[in-house]
mmCIF file of C-alpha atoms in Angstrom:
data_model
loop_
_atom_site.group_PDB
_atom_site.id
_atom_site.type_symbol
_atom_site.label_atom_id
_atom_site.label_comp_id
_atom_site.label_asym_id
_atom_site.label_seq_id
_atom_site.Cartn_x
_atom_site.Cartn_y
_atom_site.Cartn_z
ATOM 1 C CA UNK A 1 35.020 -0.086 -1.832
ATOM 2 C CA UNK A 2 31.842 1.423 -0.577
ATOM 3 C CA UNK A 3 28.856 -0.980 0.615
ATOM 4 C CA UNK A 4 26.118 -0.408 -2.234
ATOM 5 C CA UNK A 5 22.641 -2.015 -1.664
ATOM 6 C CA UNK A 6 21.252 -4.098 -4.655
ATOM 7 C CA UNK A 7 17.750 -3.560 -3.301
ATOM 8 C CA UNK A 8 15.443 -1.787 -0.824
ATOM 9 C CA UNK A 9 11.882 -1.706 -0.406
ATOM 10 C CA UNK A 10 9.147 -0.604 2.243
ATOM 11 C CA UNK A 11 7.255 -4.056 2.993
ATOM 12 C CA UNK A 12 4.926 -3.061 5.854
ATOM 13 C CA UNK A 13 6.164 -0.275 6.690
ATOM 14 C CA UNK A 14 9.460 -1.805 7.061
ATOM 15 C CA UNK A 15 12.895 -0.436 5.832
ATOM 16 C CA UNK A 16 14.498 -3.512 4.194
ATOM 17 C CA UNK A 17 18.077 -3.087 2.742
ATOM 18 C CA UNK A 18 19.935 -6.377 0.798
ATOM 19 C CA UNK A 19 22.843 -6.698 -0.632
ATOM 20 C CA UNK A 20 26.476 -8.204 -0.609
ATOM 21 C CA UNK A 21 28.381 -7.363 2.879
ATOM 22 C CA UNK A 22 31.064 -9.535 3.131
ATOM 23 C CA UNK A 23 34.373 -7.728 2.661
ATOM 24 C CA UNK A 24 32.903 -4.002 2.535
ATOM 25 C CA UNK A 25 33.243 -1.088 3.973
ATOM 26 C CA UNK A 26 30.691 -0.183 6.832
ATOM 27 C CA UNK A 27 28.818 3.158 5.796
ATOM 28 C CA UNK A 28 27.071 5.990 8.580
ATOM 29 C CA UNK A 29 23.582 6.198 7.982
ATOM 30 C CA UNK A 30 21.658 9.027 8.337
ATOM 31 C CA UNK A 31 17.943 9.900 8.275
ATOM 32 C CA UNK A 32 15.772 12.863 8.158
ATOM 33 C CA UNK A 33 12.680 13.276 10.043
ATOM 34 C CA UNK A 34 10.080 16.136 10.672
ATOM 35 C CA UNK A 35 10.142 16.808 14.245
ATOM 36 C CA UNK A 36 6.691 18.608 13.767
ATOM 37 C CA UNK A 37 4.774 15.520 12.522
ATOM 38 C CA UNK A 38 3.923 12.491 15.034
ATOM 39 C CA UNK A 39 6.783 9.673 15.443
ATOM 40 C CA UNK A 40 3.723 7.656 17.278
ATOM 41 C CA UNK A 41 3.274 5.161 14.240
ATOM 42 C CA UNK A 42 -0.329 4.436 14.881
ATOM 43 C CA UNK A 43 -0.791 8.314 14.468
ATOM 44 C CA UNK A 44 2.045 9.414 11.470
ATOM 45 C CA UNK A 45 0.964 8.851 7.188
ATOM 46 C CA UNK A 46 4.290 10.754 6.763
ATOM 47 C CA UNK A 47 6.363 8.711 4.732
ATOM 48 C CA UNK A 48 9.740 10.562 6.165
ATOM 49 C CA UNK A 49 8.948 9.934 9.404
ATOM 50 C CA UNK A 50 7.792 6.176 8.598
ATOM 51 C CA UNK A 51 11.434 5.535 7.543
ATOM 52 C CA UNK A 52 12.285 5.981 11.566
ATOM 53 C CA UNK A 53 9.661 4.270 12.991
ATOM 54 C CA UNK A 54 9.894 1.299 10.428
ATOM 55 C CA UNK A 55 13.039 0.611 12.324
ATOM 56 C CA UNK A 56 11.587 0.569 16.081
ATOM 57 C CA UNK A 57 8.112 -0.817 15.385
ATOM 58 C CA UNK A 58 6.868 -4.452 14.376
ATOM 59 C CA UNK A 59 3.315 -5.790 13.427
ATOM 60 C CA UNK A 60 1.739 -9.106 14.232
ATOM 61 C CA UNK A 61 2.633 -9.366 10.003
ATOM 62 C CA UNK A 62 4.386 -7.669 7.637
ATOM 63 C CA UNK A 63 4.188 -7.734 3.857
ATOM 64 C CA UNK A 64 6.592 -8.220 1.731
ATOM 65 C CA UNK A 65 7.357 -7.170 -2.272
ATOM 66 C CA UNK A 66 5.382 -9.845 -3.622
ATOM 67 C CA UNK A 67 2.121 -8.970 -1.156
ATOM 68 C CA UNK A 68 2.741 -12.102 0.605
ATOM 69 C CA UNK A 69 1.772 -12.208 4.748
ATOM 70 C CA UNK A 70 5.355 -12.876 6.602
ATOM 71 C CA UNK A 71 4.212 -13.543 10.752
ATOM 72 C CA UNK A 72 5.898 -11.194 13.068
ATOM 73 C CA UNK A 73 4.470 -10.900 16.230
ATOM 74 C CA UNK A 74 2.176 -13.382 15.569
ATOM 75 C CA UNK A 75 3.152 -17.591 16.643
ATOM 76 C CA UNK A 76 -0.103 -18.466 14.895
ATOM 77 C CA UNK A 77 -3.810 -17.816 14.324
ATOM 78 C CA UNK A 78 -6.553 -19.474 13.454
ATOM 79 C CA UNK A 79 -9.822 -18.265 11.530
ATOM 80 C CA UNK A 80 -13.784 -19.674 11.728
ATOM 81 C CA UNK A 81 -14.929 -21.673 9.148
ATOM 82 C CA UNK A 82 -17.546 -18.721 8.463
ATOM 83 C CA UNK A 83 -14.112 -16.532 7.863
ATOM 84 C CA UNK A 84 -15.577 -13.660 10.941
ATOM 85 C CA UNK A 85 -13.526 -14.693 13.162
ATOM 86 C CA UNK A 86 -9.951 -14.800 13.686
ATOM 87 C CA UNK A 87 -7.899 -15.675 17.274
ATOM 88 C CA UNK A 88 -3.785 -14.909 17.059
ATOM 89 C CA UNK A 89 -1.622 -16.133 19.885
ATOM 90 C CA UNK A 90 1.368 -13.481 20.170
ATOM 91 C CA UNK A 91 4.902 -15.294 20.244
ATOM 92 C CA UNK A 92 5.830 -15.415 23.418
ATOM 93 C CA UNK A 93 9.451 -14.476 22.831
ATOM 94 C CA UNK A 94 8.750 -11.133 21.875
ATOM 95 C CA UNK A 95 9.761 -8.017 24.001
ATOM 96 C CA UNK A 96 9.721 -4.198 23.844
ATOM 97 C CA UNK A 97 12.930 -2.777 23.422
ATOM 98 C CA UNK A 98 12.621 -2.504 27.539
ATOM 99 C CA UNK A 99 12.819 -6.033 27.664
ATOM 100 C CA UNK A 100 8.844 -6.348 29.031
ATOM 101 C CA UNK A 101 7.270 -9.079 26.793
ATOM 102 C CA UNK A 102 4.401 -8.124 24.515
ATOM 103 C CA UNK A 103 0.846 -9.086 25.813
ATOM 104 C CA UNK A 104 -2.064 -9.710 24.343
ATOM 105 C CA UNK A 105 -3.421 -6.424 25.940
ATOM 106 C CA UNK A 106 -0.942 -4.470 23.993
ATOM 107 C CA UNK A 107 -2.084 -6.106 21.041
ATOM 108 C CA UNK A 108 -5.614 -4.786 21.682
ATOM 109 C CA UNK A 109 -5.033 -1.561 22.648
ATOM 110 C CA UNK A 110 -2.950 -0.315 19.768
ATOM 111 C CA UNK A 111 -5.144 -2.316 17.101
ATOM 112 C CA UNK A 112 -8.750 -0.358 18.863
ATOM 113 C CA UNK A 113 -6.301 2.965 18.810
ATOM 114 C CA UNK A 114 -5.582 2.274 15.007
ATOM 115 C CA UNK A 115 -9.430 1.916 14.420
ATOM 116 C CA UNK A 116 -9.618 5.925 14.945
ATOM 117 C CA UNK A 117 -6.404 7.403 13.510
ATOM 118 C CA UNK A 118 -6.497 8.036 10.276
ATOM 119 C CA UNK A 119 -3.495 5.723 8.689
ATOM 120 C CA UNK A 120 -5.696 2.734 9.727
ATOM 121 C CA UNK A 121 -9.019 3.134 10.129
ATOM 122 C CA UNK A 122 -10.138 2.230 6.521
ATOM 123 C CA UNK A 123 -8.702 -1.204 6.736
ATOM 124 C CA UNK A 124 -10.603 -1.995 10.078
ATOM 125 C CA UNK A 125 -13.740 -0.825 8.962
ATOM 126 C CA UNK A 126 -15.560 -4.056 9.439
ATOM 127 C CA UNK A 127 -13.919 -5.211 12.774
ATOM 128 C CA UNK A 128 -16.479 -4.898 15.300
ATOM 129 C CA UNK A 129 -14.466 -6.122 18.393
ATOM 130 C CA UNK A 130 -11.302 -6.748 19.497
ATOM 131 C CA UNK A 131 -10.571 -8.658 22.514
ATOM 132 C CA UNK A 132 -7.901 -11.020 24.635
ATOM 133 C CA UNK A 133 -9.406 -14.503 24.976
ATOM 134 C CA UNK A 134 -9.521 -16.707 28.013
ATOM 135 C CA UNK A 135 -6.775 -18.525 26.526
ATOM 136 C CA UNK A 136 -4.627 -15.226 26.590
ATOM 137 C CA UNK A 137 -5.026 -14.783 22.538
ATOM 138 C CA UNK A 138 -6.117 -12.223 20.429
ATOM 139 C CA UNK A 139 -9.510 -12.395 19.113
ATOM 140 C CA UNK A 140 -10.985 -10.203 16.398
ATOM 141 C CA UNK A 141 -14.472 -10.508 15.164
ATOM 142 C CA UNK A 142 -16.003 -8.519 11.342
ATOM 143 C CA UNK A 143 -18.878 -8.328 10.306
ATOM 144 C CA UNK A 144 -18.102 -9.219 6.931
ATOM 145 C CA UNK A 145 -16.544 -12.206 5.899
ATOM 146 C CA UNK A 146 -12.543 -11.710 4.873
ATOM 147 C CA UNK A 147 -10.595 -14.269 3.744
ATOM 148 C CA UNK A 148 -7.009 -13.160 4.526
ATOM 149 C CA UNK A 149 -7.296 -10.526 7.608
ATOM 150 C CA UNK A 150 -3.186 -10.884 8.524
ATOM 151 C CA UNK A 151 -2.709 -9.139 5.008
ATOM 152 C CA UNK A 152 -3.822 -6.091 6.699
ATOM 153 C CA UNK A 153 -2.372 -6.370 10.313
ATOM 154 C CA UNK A 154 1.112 -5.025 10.063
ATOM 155 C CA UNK A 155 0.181 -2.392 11.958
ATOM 156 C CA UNK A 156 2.590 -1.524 14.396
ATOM 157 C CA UNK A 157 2.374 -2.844 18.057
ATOM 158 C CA UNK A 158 2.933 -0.217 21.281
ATOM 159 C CA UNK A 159 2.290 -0.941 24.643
ATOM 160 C CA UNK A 160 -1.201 -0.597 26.130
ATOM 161 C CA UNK A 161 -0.397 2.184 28.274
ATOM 162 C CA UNK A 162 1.677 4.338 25.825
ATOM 163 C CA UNK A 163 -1.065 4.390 22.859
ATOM 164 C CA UNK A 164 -1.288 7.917 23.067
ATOM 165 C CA UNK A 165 2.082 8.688 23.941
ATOM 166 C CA UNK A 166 4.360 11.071 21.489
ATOM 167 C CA UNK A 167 7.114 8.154 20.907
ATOM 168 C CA UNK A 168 5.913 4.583 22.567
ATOM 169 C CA UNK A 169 8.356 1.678 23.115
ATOM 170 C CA UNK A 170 8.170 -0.748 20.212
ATOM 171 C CA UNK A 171 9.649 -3.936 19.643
ATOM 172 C CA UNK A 172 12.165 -3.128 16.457
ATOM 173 C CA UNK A 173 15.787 -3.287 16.441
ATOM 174 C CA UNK A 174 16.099 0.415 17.846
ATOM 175 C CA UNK A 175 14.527 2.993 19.543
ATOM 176 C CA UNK A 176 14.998 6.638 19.974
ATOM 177 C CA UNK A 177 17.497 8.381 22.036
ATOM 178 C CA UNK A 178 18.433 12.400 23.052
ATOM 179 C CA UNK A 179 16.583 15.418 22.627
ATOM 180 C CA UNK A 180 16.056 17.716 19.630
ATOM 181 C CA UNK A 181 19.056 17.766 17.500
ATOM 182 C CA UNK A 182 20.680 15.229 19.409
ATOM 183 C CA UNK A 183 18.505 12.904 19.178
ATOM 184 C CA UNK A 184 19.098 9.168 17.524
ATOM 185 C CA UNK A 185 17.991 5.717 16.938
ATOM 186 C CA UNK A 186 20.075 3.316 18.969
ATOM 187 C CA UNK A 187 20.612 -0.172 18.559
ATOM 188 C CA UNK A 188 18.498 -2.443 20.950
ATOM 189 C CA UNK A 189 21.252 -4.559 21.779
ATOM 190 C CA UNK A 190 18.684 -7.406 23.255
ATOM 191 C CA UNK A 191 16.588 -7.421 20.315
ATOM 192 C CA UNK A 192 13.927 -10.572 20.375
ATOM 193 C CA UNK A 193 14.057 -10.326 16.783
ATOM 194 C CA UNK A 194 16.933 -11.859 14.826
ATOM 195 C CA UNK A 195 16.120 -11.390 11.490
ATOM 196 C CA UNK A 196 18.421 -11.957 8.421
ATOM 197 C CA UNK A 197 16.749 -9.578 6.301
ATOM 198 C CA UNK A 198 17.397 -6.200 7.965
ATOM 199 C CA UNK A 199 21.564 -5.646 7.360
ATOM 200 C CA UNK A 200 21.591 -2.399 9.059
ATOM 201 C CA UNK A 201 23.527 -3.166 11.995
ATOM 202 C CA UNK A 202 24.902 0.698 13.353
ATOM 203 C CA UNK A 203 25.151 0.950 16.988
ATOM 204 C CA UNK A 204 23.409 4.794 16.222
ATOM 205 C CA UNK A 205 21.632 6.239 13.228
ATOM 206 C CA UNK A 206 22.408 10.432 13.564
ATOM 207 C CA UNK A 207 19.142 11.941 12.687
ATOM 208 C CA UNK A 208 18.513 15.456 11.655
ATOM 209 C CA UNK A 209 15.734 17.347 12.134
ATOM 210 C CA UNK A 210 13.667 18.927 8.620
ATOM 211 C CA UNK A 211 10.882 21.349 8.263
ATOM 212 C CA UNK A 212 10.026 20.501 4.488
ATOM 213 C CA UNK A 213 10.425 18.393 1.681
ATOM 214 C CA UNK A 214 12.997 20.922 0.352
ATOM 215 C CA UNK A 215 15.176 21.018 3.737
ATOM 216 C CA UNK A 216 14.854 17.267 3.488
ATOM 217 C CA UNK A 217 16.354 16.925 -0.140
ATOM 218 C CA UNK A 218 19.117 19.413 0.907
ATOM 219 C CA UNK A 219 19.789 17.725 4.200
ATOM 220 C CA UNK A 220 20.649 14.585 1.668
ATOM 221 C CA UNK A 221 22.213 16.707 -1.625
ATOM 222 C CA UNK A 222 24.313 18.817 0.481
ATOM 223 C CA UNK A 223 24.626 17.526 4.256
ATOM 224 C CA UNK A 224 24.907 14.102 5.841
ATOM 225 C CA UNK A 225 21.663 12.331 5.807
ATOM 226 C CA UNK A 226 21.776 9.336 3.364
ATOM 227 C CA UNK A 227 18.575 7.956 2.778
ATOM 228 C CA UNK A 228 15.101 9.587 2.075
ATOM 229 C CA UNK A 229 11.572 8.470 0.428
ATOM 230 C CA UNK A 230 9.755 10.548 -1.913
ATOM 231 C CA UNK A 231 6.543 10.852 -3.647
ATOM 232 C CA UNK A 232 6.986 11.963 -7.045
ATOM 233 C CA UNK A 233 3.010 12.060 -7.175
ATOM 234 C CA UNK A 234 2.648 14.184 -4.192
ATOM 235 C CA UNK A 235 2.208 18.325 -4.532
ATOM 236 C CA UNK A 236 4.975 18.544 -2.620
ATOM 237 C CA UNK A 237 7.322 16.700 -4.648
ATOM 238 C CA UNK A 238 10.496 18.052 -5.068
ATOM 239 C CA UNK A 239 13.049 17.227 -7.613
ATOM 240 C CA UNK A 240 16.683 15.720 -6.666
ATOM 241 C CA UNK A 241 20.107 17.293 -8.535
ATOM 242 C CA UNK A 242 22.973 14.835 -7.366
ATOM 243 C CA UNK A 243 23.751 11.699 -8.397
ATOM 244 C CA UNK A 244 21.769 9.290 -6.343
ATOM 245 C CA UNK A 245 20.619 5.803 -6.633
ATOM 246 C CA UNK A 246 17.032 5.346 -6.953
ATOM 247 C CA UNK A 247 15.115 2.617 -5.662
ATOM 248 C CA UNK A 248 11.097 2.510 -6.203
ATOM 249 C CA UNK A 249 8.136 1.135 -4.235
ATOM 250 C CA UNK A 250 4.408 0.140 -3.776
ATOM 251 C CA UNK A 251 2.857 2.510 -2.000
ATOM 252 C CA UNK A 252 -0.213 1.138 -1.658
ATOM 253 C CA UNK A 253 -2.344 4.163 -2.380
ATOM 254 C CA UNK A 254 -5.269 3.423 -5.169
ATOM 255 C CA UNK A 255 -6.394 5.954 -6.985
ATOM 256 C CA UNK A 256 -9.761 5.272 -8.611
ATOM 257 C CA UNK A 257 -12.784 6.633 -10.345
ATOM 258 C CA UNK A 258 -15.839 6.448 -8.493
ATOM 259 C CA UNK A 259 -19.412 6.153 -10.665
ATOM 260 C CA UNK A 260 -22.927 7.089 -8.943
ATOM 261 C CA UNK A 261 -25.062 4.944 -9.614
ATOM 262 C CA UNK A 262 -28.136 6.966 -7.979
ATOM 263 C CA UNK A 263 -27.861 8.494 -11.720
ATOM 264 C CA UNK A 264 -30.275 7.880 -14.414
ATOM 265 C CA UNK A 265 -27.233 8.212 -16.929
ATOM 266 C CA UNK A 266 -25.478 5.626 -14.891
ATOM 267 C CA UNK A 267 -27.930 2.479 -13.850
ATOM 268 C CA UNK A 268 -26.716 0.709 -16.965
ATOM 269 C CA UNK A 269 -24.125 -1.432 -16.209
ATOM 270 C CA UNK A 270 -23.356 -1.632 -20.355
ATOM 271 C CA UNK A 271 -22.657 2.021 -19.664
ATOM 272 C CA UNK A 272 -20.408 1.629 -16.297
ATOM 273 C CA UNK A 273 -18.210 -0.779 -17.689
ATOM 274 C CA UNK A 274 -17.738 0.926 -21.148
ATOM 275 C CA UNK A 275 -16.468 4.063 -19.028
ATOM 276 C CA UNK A 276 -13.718 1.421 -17.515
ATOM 277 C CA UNK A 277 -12.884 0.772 -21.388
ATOM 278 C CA UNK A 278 -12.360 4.361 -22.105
ATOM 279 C CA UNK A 279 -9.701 5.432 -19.649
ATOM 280 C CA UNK A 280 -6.046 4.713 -20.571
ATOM 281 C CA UNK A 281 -4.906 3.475 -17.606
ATOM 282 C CA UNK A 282 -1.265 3.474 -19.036
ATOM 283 C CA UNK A 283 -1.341 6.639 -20.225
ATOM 284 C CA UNK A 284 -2.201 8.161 -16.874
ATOM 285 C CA UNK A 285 1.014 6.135 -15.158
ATOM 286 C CA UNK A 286 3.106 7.196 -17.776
ATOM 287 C CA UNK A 287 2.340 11.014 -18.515
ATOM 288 C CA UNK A 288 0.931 12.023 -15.594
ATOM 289 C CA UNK A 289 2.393 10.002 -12.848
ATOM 290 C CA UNK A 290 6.184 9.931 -14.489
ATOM 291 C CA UNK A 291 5.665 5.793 -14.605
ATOM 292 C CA UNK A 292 5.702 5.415 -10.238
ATOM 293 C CA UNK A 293 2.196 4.128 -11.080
ATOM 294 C CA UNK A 294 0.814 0.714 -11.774
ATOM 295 C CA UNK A 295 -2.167 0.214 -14.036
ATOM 296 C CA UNK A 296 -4.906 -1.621 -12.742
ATOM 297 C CA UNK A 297 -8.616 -2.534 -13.927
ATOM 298 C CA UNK A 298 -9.627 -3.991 -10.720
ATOM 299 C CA UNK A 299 -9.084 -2.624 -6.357
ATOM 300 C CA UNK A 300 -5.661 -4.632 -5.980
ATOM 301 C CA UNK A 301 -1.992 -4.478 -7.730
ATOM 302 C CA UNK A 302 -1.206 -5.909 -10.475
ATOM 303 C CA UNK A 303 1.995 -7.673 -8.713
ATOM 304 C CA UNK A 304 -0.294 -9.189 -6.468
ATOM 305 C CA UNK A 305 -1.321 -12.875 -6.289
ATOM 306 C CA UNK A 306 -5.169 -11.772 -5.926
ATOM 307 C CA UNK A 307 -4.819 -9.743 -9.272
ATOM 308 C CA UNK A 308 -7.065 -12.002 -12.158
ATOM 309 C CA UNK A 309 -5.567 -10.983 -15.326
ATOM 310 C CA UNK A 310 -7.812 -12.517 -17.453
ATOM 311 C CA UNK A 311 -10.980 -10.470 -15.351
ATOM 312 C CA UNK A 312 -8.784 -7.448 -15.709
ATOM 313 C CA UNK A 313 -9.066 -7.665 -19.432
ATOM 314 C CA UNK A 314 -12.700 -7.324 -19.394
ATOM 315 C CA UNK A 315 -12.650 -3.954 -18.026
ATOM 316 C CA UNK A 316 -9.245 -2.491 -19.755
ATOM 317 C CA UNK A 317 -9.234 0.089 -22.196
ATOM 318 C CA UNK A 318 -10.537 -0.830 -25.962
ATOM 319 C CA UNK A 319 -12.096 2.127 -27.769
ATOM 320 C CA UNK A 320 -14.128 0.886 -29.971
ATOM 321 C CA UNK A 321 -15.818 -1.544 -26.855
ATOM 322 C CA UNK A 322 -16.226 2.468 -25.462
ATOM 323 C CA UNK A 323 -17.733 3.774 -28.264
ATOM 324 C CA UNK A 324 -20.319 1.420 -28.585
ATOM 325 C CA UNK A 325 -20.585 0.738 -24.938
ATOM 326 C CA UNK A 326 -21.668 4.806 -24.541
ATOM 327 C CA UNK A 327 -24.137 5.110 -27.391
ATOM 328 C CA UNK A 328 -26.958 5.420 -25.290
ATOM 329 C CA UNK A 329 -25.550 8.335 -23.536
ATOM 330 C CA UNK A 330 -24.631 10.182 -26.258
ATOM 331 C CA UNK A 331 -25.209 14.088 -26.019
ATOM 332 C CA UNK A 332 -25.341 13.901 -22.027
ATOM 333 C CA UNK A 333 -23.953 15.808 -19.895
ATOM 334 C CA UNK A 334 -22.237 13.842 -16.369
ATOM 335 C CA UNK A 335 -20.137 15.342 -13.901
ATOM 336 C CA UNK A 336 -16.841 14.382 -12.800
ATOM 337 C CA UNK A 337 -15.873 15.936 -9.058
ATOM 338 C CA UNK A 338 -12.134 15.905 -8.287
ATOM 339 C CA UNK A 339 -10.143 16.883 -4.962
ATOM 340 C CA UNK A 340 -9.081 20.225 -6.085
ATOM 341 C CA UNK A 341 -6.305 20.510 -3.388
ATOM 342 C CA UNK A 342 -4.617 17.937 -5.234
ATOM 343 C CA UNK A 343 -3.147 19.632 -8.376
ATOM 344 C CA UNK A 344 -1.832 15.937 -10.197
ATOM 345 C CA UNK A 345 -5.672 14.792 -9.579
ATOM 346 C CA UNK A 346 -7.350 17.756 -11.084
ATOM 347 C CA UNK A 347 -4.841 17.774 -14.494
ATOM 348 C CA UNK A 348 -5.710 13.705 -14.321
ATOM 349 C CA UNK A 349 -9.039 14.615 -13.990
ATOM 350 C CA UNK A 350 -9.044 17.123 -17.234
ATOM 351 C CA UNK A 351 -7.063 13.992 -19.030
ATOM 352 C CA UNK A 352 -10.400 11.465 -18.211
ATOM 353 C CA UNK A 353 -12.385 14.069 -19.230
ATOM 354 C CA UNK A 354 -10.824 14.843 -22.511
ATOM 355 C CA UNK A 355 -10.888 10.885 -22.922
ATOM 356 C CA UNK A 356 -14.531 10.437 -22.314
ATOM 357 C CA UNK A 357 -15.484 13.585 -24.401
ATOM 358 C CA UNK A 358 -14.290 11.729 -27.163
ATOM 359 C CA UNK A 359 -17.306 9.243 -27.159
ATOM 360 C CA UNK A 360 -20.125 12.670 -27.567
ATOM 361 C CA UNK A 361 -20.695 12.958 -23.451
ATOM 362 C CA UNK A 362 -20.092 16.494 -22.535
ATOM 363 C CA UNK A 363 -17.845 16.384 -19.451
ATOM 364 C CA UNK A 364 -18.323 19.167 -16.696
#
């Protein structure tokens, strides 16, 4: 009998598989990867080529399912009463798969390189500096106030002097071996790491190159690669025809509607949060995003601890709180901009549209 997984999930950007192993049958796993997009993970937002590097690179944190800070590299921290600055020592017993410990320096480096790429830079927007202590820790100043920083350091750790290299050591359970289409993650038999979460225990994992989304989906429908991630909300979904076994995921991408206040139809806040009233939320997840989406009245998941369900009320949808909430604005005409390289947003955007037209705004 064939091992079959009773879960996975990407928890900070690492691939997680549980289930029952005792007394089954070791499978080969296979993964896909685009040899054209960067493997550096401070660089890549390609969730193909994340699958690889979630198994050779760690954070100081990771989060897990239930958005809940697990310490990685990270022995401990501490955090100013003020709540601008924090200090992390780096566990001591961790090592690049070369066997050189991590430093604090290493720590530094890739969290200033993830400041400009990208994949990270929104999240570090208020760090001002980042810097090794006397006392050899890791020190990290905002200028705002945050009260639970680790939540957004699993970003991935390289060493200082490989930031900008195409494939940097990391400290994961494997690392990447060969050239072109014989290349490979292999096992780091001296991994610091002994977790019992991560089951996947091959000496190799084959990979095979892709060059699209498509050539990925037949790699797995018709060739030997065994697990992939897609993004059923992404233009460049593709739809799978064999039998499979689906898992799903938090992403962690919000999608939102922004309101400009700068405009004279907008400085009423009676008027801002009756437009939060008129959206169906659920609608939108279910229609539109084929129900991989989550809705949610205020910036954070619903699944996580910091969501306020009661708060959430106050702003979810209720049309007759629209209706009245837009009387004043009746007969006026707003404008709603929308990414139009993004073909779900724009047909979402027509939906909020329709939605709002329905309280006597004309929608452009």
């Amino acid at each position: 009998e064939a091992y079959e997984p009773t879960g996975n999930a990407l928890e900070g950007d690492t691939l997680v598989v549980t289930g029952p192993s005792e007394g089954k049958e070791e499978q080969v796993l296979s993964l896909a990867y685009y040899a054209d997009q960067p493997l550096n993970p401070l660089e890549t937002v390609d969730y193909t080529n994340k699958v690889l590097i979630s198994l050779m690179y760690q954070g100081l944190f990771a989060v897990d399912r239930n958005h809940e800070v697990i310490p990685i590299l990270c022995k401990n921290y501490k955090v100013s009463a003020d709540q601008l600055t924090y200090e992390f020592t780096v566990d001591p017993a961790a090592t690049f798969s070369d066997g050189v410990p991590v430093m604090p320096e290493d720590v530094v480096a890739s969290l200033k390189k993830a400041q400009t790429e990208r994949a990270f830079s929104g999240r570090l927007r208020y760090v001002y500096d980042i810097s090794v202590t006397e006392e050899r820790n890791v020190q990290i100043q905002l200028y705002e106030p945050y009260g639970n920083l680790p939540l957004l350091l699993d970003i991935p750790i390289v060493k200082a002097d490989q930031v900008d290299f195409a494939i940097p050591l990391g400290t994961g359970p494997y690392r990447i071996t060969g050239w072109g289409w014989d290349r490979s993650l292999t096992r780091c038999e001296n991994w610091w790491c002994k977790s019992d979460d991560l089951l996947i225990t091959a000496k190799t994992i084959p990979l095979e190159i892709a060059d699209s989304p498509t050539g990925v989906r037949d790699a797995f429908e018709f060739r030997d690669v065994s697990v992939v991630c897609t993004d059923p909300g992404s233009d460049r979904y593709v739809e799978y025809r064999c039998d499979y076994e689906l898992w799903d995921c938090e992403t962690g991408i919000f999608v939102y509607l922004g309101i400009n206040t700068e405009s004279d139809v907008f400085q009423s806040q009676t008027v801002r949060k009756a437009i939060s009233r008129g959206i169906n939320r659920d609608l939108l997840a279910e229609e539109y995003y084929r129900g991989f989406a989550w809705a949610a009245e205020l910036p954070a998941s619903p699944n996580s601890p910091y969501y306020t369900a009661p708060l959430a009320k106050q702003y979810a949808y209720d049309a007759a709180a629209f209706q009245s909430g837009m009387s004043s604005i009746k007969g006026r005409t707003i404008k709603l901009l929308v990414n139009s390289s993004d073909s779900l947003r724009v047909r979402v955007a027509y939906e909020i549209s329709r939605m709002l037209n329905a309280s006597g705004v004309v929608v452009e």
